Amino acid sequence: MQISFGILAALLSTSSLVAASPTQSAGDLMLDLNSKAISALENAQAPTSRKKCTIANANVRRDWKALSKKERKAYINAVLCLRKKPSKADPSFAPGARTRYDDFVAVHIIQTRTIHATGNFFTWHRYYTWAYEKALRDECDYKGTQPYWNWFETGDFATNSLFDGSETSMSGDGGFFKHNGSVSGTGLIFLPSGNGGGCIKKGPFAGATANLGPPSPGMDGMEATATPLEYNPRCLRRDLSRYTIDKWMTLPNLYNVTLGDASRSIQIMQDEFQGRFPDRFLGLHGAGHFAIGGDSSDLYSSSNEPVFFLHHAMVDRVYWIWQALHPKQARDIAGTITIGNRPPSRDALKSDPLNMGVNAAEITIDDALDTMSGSPFCYIYLVTAPTPTVYIPSTEVHCNVVGYGDDNNYWSGGSGQSIKDPSFSVCRDFCLSDSEATSFRFNSIVCDCYNGTVSAVVTPDASAPWTWYDMLCGSANKLSLNIELDIHLNKALSDISSACSCLIPSPSAPTTVTITAKASRTITTTQTRTNTFSVNKLRSTFVTDRKTSTSTSSSKTTKTGSETVTQTNRKSATVTKPVTVTVTNFNTVIVTNTNVVEATNYNTLYFTNVDTVAETDYNIVAFTNTEGFTVTQYYTTVQTDVATNVITPDAVTVTSGTTTVWGS
């Protein structure tokens, strides 16, 4: 069952939500929710602060399964890089931290009791995951975005591309370690063991080391440490299990926190999402951690597990969807500043800081409430589905066309005979053996091969008994899967998913765009000029004539003048540099031209006049006039001329023919 747009509109315009649970799968519901979230953001009136970040230019976070092997490998290499780079933290902050990755683990350990079951749970972990993503990009040359683990599409761990142990996975299970399962929910929820529990054995993180923690492991057989910030090297452990996925990562639970009763307020939603432990309800957040098990079972040091950040990207995705579908409550927060309000504490405030230590600058909860604020965030999540196959055939592929054809002109000479009792696969396989065949037809009786395409052979007729297919057709039926497409494609998702193929016309030729940077700009700067005059006069007169008298006069004058000076165009920044960019339709091209001119005028004048007159004629007169005059003028003009032009065409490159997108 699909959630209708009418229902969604009602949800967005009123505070009451539909409580009835859908009958589709959790994975399908997630597809619908993500699409509706994108639509809601597109339709929302963007505030002024969002002008720099739009749906069109936002970074897109994608499902791990949608990444190519090359993209997965790039992410893995960046994580391994961060696990080798030396720590930036002060040794007093985390004495055991040896790597940049440890810096992130240390921050989570230190703040655990003020970032879980608190008013900042979602925003703190949103910023934490973003800071990690930024470190991968800035420090390890990663070009992509933070992927997420779609819990609802996990399937069998052994064949899941995230956990299958291949070189393009985040490694597989731990080695077998006999233990009595795990305990969560403050000791109230027992979880049976999986088939692992030991050190990771296969994949890029085989033999990986955790240096900090664990102060409170949930898995039996793991030894806790009383000094979690001290150096405690040990192998990274996992115990993959579907138990928590099957029990808590379900359609009703997803629906409840996004559209159902629990979605009515941020307080109810986050409490349900993080778990109702007295009711032995683990919630989606905890279920993800304990599905991985091992080091991930420790609330404090769970980020030792590299899949932590894919898990929390999915946590953020659900929160992002909830915000998009509840715009009136999107900026609400609820809860206190201590874990489960133990010890009792005040309510969290939007002005409360989110501190990442050496990993990122401090921001507030309010700064982290919008992923498209432009500062610091500008990202969205893309609909989850397997990546479609994109190719450019010479003609459009025709599938499932009912009609009649010309047997005399287009019969494939090498087919030899008709096949009785055919099916799509039998008929296609038979005709594939004929090198001349480019299409085939069958009905309930026979199958024939043709050396012409369906478009050349067939006259469509709904009453005709034959069904025709080009040899490139992958299925006997029209595809019904929702497939992942970039949002810039000129076809709606509904158009794509309901068709056998999506024909996207190619452009006639590439487009050449010439971009000229902004012309010279005159900047008028109003500054304050302060002049200081220091004058010291010392006069002494000595007169000796029968009578001696001494007269001393000393005076000091200081003058400080402050005035406003308007400077116009001390230096002119002239930027007229044409930039020629070739833009091929369906490609994204960003051209940025930035010019900075800095002008500084610093003048100092120092003047000293010393006059001395000595005269002696019966009368002795000594006169000394000393004057000091200091003038300091400081003018600074900084001019910045920034010209930026962003071109965002569509997202698939077509150079000839047509593009057909298939679901898979």
Short mmCIF file of C-alpha atoms in Angstrom, two decimals, residues 521 573 593-597 639-644:
data_model
loop_
_atom_site.label_atom_id
_atom_site.label_comp_id
_atom_site.label_asym_id
_atom_site.label_seq_id
_atom_site.Cartn_x
_atom_site.Cartn_y
_atom_site.Cartn_z
CA ARG A 521 33.80 47.04 -7.68
CA ALA A 573 39.69 45.24 -7.48
CA ASN A 593 35.63 32.66 -9.20
CA THR A 594 36.88 34.29 -6.05
CA ASN A 595 39.15 37.36 -6.02
CA VAL A 596 40.49 39.04 -2.92
CA VAL A 597 42.34 42.38 -2.82
CA GLN A 639 38.39 44.98 -0.30
CA THR A 640 36.97 41.63 -1.29
CA ASP A 641 35.31 41.04 -4.61
CA VAL A 642 33.76 37.61 -4.92
CA ALA A 643 32.08 36.48 -8.11
CA THR A 644 30.32 33.15 -8.00
#
